[in-house]
Tab-separated table of C-alpha atoms in Angstrom:
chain	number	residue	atom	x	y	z
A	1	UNK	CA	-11.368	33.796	3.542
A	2	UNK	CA	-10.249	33.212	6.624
A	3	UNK	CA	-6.888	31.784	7.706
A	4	UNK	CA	-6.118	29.687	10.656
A	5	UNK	CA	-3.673	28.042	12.491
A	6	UNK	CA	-3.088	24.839	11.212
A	7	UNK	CA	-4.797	21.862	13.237
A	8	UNK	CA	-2.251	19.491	12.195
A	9	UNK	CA	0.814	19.171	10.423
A	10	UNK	CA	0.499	15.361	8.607
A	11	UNK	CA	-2.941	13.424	7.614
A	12	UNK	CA	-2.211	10.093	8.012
A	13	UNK	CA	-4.427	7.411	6.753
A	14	UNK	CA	-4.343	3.367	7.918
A	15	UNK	CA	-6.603	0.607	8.310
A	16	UNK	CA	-9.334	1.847	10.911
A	17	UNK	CA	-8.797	-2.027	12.584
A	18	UNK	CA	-5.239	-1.844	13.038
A	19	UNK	CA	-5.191	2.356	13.789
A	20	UNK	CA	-2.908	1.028	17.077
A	21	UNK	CA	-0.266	-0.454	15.160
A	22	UNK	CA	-0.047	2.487	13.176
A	23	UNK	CA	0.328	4.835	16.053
A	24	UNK	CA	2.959	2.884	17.639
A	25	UNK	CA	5.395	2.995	13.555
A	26	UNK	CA	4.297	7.125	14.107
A	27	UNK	CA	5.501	7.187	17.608
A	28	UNK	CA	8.657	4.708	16.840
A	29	UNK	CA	9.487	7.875	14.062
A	30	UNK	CA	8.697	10.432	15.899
A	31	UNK	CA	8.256	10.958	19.816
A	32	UNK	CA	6.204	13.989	19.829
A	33	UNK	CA	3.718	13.382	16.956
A	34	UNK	CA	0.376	13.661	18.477
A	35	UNK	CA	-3.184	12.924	17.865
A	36	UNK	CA	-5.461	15.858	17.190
A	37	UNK	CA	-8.325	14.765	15.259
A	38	UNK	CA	-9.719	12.000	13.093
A	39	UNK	CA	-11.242	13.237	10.245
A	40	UNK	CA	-12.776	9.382	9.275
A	41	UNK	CA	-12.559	5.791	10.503
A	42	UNK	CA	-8.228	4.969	10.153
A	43	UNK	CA	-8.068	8.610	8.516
A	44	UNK	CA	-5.837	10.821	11.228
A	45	UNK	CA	-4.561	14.316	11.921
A	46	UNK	CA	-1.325	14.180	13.495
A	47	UNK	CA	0.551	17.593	14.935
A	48	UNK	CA	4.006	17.718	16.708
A	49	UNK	CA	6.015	16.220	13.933
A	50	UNK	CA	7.701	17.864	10.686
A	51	UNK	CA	5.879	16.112	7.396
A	52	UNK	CA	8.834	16.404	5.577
A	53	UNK	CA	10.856	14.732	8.514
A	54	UNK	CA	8.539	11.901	9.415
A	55	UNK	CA	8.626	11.821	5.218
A	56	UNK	CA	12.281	11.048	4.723
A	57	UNK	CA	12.980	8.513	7.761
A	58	UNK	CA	9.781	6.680	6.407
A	59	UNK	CA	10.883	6.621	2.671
A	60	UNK	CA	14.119	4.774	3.964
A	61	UNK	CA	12.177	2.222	5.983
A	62	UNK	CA	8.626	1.696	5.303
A	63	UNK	CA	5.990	1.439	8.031
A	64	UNK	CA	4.086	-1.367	7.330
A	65	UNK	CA	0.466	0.352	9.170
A	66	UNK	CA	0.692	3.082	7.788
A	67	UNK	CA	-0.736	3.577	4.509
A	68	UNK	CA	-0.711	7.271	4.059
A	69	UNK	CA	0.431	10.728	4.699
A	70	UNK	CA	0.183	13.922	3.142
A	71	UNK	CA	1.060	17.189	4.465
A	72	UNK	CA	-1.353	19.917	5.837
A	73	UNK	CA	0.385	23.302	5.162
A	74	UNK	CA	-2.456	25.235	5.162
A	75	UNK	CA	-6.140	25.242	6.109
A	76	UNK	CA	-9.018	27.148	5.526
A	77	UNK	CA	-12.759	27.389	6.633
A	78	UNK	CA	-15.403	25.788	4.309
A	79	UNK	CA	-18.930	26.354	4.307
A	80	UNK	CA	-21.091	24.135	1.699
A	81	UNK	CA	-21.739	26.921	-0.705
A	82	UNK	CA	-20.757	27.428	-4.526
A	83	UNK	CA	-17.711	29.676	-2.803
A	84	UNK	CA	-15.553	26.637	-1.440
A	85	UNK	CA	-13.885	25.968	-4.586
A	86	UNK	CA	-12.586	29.344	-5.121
A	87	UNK	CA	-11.634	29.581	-1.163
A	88	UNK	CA	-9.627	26.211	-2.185
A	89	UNK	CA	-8.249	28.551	-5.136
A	90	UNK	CA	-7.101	31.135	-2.894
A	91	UNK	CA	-5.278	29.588	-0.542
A	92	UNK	CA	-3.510	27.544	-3.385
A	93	UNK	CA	-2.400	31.141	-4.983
A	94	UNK	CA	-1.422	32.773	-1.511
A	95	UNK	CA	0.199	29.854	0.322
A	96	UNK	CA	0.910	26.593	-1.996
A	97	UNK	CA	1.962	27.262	-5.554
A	98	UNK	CA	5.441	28.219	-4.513
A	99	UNK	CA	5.954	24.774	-3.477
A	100	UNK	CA	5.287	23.336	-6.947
A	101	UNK	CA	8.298	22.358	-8.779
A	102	UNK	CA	7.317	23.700	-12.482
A	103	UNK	CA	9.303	21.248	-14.100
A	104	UNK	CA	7.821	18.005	-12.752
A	105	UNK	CA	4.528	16.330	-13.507
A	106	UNK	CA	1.853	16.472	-10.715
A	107	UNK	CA	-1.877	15.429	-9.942
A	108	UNK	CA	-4.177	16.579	-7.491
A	109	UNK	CA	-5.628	14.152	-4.771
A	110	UNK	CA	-8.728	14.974	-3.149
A	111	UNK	CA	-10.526	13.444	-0.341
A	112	UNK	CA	-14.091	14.272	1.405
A	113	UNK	CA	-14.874	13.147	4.338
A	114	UNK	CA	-18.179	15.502	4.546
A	115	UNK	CA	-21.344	15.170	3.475
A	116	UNK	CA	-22.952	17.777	0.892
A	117	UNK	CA	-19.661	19.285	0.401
A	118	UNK	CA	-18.496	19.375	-3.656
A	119	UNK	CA	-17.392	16.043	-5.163
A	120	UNK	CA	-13.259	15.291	-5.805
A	121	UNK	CA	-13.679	15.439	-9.392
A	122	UNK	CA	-14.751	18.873	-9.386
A	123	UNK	CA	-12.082	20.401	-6.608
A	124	UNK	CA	-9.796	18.425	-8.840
A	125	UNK	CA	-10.406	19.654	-11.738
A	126	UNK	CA	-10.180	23.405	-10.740
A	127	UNK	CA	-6.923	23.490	-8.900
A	128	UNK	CA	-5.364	21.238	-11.333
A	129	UNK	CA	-6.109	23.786	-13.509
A	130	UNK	CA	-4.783	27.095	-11.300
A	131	UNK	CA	-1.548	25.190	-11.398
A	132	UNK	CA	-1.269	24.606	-14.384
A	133	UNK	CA	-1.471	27.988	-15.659
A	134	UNK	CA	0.479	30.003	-12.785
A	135	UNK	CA	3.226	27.236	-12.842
A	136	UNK	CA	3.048	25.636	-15.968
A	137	UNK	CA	3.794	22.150	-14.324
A	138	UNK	CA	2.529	19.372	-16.561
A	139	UNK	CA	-0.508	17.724	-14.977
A	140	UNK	CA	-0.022	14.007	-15.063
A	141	UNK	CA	-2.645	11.868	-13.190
A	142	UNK	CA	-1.401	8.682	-14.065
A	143	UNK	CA	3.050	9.392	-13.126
A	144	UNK	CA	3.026	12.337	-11.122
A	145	UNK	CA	6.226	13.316	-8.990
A	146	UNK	CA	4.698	15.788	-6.845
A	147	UNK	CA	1.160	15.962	-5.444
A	148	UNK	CA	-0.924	18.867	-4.127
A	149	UNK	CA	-3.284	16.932	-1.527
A	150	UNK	CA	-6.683	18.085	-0.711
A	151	UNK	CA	-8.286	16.530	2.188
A	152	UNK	CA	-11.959	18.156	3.745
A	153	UNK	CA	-13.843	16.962	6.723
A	154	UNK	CA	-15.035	18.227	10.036
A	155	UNK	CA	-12.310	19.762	11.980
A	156	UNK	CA	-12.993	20.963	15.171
A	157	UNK	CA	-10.332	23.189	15.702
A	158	UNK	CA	-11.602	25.055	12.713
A	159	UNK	CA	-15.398	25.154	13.929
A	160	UNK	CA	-16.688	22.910	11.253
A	161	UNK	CA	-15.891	21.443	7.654
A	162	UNK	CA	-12.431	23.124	6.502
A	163	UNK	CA	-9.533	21.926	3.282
A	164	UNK	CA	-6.263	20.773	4.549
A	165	UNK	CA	-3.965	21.441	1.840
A	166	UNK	CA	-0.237	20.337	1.119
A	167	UNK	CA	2.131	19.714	-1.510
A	168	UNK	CA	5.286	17.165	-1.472
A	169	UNK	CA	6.743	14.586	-3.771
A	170	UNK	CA	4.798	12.014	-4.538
A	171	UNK	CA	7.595	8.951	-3.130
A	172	UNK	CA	7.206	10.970	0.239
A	173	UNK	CA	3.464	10.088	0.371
A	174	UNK	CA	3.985	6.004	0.744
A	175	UNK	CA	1.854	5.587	-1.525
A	176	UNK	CA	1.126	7.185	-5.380
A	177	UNK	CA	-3.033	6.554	-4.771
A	178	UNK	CA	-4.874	9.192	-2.441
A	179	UNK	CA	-5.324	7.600	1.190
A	180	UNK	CA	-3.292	4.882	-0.521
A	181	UNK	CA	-6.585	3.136	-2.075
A	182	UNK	CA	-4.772	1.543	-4.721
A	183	UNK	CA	-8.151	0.133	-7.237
A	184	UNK	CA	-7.719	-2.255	-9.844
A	185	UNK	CA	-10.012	-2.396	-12.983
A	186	UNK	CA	-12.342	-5.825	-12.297
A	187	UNK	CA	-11.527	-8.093	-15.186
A	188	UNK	CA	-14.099	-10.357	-16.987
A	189	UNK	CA	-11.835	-13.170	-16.926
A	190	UNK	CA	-11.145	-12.614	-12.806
A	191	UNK	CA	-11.048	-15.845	-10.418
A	192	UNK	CA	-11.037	-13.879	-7.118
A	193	UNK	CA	-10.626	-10.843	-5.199
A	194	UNK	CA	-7.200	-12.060	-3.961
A	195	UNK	CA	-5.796	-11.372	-7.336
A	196	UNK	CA	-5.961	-7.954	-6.504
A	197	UNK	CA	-3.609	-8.717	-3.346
A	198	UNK	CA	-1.143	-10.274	-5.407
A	199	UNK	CA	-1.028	-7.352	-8.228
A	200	UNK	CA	-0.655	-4.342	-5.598
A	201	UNK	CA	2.163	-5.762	-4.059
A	202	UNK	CA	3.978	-6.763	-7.440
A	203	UNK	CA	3.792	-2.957	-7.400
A	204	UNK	CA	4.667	-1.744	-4.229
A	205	UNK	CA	7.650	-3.716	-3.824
A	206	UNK	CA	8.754	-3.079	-7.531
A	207	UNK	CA	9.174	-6.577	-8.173
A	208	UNK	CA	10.245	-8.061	-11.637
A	209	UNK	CA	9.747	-10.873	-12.455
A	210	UNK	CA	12.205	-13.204	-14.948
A	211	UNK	CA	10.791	-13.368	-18.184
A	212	UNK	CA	9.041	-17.042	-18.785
A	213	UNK	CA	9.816	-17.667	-14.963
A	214	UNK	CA	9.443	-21.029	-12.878
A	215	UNK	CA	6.466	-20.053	-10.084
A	216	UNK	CA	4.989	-22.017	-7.043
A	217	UNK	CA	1.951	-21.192	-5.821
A	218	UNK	CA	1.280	-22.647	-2.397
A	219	UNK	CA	-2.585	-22.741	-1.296
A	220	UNK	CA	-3.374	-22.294	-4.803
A	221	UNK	CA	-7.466	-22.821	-4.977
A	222	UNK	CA	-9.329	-21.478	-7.058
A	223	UNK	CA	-6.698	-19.966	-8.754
A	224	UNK	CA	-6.394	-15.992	-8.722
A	225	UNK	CA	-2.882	-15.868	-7.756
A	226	UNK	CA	-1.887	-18.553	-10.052
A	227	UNK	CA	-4.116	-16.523	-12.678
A	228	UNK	CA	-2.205	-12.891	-12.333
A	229	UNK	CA	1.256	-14.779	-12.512
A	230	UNK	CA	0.257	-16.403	-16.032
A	231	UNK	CA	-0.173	-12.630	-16.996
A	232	UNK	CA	3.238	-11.895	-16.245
A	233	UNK	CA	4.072	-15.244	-18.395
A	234	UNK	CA	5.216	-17.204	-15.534
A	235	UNK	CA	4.790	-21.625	-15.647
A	236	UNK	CA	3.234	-22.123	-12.568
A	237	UNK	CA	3.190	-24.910	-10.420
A	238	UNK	CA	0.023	-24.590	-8.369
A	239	UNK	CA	-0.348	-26.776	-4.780
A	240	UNK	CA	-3.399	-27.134	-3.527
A	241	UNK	CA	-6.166	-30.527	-2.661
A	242	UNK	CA	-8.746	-28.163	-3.763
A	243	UNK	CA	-10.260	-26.971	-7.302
A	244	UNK	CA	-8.689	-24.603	-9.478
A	245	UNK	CA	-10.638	-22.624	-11.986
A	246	UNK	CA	-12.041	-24.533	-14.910
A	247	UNK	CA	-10.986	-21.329	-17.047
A	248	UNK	CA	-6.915	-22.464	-15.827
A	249	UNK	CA	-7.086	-26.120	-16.513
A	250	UNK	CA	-6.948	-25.986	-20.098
A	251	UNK	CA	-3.137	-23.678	-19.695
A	252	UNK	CA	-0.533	-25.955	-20.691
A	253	UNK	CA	1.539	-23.670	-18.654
A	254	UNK	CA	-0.039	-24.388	-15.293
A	255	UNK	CA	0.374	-27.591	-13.394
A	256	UNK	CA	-2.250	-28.528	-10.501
A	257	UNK	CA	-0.780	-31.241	-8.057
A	258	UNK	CA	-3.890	-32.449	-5.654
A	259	UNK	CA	-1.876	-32.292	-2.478
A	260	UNK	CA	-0.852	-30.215	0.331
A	261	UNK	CA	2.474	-28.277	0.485
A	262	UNK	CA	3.662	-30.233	3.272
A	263	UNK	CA	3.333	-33.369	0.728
A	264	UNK	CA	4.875	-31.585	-2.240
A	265	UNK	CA	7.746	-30.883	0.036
A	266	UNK	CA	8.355	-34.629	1.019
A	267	UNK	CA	8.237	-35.806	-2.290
A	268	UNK	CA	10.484	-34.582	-5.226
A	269	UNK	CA	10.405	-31.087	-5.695
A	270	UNK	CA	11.615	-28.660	-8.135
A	271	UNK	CA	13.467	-25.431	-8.115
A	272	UNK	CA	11.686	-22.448	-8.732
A	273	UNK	CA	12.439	-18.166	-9.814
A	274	UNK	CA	9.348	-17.733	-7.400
A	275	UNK	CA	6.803	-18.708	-4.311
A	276	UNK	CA	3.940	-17.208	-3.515
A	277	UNK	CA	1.842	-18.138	-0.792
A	278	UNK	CA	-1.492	-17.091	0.714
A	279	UNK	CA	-3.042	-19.868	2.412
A	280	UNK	CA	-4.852	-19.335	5.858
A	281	UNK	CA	-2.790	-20.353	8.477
A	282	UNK	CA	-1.032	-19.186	11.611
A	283	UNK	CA	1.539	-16.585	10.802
A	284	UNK	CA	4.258	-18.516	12.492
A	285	UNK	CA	3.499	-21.805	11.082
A	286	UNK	CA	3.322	-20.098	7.652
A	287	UNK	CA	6.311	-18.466	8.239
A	288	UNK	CA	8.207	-22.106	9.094
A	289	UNK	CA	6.623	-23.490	6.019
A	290	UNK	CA	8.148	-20.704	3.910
A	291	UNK	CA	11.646	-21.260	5.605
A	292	UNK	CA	11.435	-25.346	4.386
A	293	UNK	CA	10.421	-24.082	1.166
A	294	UNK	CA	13.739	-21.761	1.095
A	295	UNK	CA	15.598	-24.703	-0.507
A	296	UNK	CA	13.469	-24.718	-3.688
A	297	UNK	CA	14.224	-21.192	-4.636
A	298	UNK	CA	16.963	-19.947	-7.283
A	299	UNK	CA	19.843	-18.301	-5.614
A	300	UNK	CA	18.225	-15.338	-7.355
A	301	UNK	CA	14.957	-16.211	-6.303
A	302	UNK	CA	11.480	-14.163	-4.507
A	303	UNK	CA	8.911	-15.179	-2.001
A	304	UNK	CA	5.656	-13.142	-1.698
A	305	UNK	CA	3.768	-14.324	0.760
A	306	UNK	CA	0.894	-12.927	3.553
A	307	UNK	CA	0.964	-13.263	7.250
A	308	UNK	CA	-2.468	-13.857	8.302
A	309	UNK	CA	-3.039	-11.479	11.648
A	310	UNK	CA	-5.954	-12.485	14.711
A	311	UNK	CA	-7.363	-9.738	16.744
A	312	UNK	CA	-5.213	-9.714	19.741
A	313	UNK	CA	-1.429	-9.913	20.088
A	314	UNK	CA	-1.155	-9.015	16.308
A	315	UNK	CA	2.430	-7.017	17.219
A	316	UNK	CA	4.786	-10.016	18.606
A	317	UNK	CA	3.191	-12.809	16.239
A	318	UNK	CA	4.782	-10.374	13.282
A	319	UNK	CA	7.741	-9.776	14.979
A	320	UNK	CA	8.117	-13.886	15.815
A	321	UNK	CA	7.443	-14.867	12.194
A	322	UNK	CA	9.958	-12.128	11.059
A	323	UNK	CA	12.399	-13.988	13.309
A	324	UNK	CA	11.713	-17.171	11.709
A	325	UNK	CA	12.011	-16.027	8.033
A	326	UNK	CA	14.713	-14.619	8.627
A	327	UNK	CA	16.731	-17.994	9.174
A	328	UNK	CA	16.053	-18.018	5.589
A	329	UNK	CA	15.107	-15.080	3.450
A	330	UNK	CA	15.799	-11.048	3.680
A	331	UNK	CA	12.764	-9.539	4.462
A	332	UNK	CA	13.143	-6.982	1.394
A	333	UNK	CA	9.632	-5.329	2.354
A	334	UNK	CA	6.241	-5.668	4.210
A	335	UNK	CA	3.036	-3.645	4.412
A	336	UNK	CA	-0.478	-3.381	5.055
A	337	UNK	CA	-1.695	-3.054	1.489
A	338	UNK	CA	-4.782	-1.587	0.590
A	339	UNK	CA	-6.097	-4.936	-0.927
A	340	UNK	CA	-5.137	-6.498	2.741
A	341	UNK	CA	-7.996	-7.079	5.412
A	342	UNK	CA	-6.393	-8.989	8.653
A	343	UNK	CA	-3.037	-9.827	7.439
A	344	UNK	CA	-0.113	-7.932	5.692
A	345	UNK	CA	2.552	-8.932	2.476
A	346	UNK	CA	5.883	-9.580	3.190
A	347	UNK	CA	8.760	-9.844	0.317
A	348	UNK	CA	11.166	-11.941	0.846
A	349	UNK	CA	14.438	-12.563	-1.229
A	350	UNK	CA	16.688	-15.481	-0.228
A	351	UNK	CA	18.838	-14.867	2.328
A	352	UNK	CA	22.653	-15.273	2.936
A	353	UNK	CA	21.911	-18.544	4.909
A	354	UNK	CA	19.073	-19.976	2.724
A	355	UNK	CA	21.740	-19.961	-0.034
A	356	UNK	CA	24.259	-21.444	1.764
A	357	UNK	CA	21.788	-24.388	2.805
A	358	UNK	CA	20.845	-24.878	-1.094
């Protein structure tokens, strides 16, 4: 096998339309961090930066580009044969199993960004093993606290397809999902792919919900977001002139009102534990319509909500809409989920001044 210096010191993976932004959050952290290769459309190798570094000011404040990172702390030359896997092995046994904390749970996340070359499962299943038996760390796909990352591709540096390998904590990844692909299982009952939006960032942000909870869900048609919040056993009040799903109309606990949000709000309205809102609309306007919605919240109460994003300018019509919630709400978190195409989810509790104004 042969050993080389390493290419990179961080893989960092983002939406391959909105690559910029993330490059600006990596150069905000971290002056020096540099470009060396891309490995895959949004899927970068970044040098002149400390992983563990860029790690720890990130787990304090979230990036909201960046989806990814793992660490590269060692490399090695592959070459499409029946031999990778045990090169894999070797450099695991000679470089990265005294990095394994035997007393925690870990998985092993591999990504392939090569054609012809071995398929995750299998890479994953023989390392997982190795560690297993020369640590005797419990392997834990599902919870793991630390994560040996495997990512192959074409790296130049290294004259042609090599495995960048690293292992850290799982919390200092920014995500638990390799590359941050967070799937969901496709249920039968499913209104729309939006529902999928709705239940990765109940799980980013670590939000709980009150138990039989109050819920307003602005833009509401067809449904999908009113939909997952039933499954958490919230009543929800859905606005929207459109349809909703046949399959929701028969729910004593949901409530359709035929109007826009704009006319709910000059009528009568209720209090509520929760908003959500996803409808298409500036990012600004949406923003102001969240802020006159501020009222209707709990003292105790949550906002999720998405800022749709246009090609151009994307950077200052965050930042202004930020500025506007925040006459409001705390922006508790926002990011660039996985489940996100032009737009990112922002969670918002209710701020000093919204509570003061209810």
């Amino acid at each position: 096998m042969t050993i080389f210096n390493l290419p990179a010191t961080v893989c960092l993976t983002a939406d391959p339309d909105f690559t910029d932004l993330a490059l600006n959050e990596l150069r905000a952290a971290a002056p020096p961090a540099r470009t060396t290769g891309t490995l895959a459309p949004g899927v970068l190798l970044i040098d002149g930066v400390d992983f563990f570094s860029l790690a720890a000011t990130w787990h304090v404040t979230p990036p909201i580009f960046v989806r990814h990172i793992c660490p590269v702390m060692a490399a090695a030359r592959l070459y499409g044969g029946e031999d990778d896997v045990e090169i894999m092995a070797d450099l695991l046994r000679g470089q990265l199993l005294e990095y394994v904390e035997p007393s925690l749970p870990f998985s092993v996340q591999t990504r392939i960004f090569e054609d012809g070359l071995l398929k995750p499962f299998d890479v994953n299943r023989a390392l997982s093993s190795l560690v297993e038996k020369a640590t005797a760390a419990p392997l834990d796909v599902r919870a793991p606290q630390q994560i040996l990352s495997v990512v192959i591709g074409n790296v130049a540096e290294m004259g042609g397809a090599a495995a960048l390998m690293g292992v850290s904590p799982t919390l200092y990844n920014l995500s638990d999902w390799a590359g941050g692909m967070r799937r969901f299982a496709r249920e039968k009952e499913q209104i729309s792919r939006a529902e999928f939006k709705l239940l990765e960032a109940l799980e980013v942000f670590g939000i709980e919900l009150p138990p039989r909870g109050v819920a307003l869900d602005l833009g509401a048609s067809p449904g999908g977001w009113t939909r997952v919040l039933r499954g958490r056993e919230q009543y929800v009040t859905a606005i929207d002139p459109g349809e909703l799903d046949p399959r929701l109309m028969g729910d004593p606990a949901v409530r359709h009102l035929r109007m826009t949000a704009e006319a709910y709000l000059a009528g009568e309205p209720e209090r509520f534990d929760l908003i959500v809102n996803d409808m298409r609309m500036d990012a600004r306007d949406s923003a102001r319509l969240m802020v006159d919605y501020a009222p209707l919240l709990y003292a105790d109460g949550q906002a999720i909500m998405t800022l749709k994003l246009p090609a151009r300018g994307r950077r200052a019509i965050i930042e202004r809409a930020f500025e506007i919630l925040r006459q409001a709400y705390e922006i508790q978190g926002a990011r660039q989920l996985f489940h996100n195409r032009s737009e990112i989810t922002v969670y918002l509790t209710r701020g000093a001044i919204g509570r003061e104004s209810s």
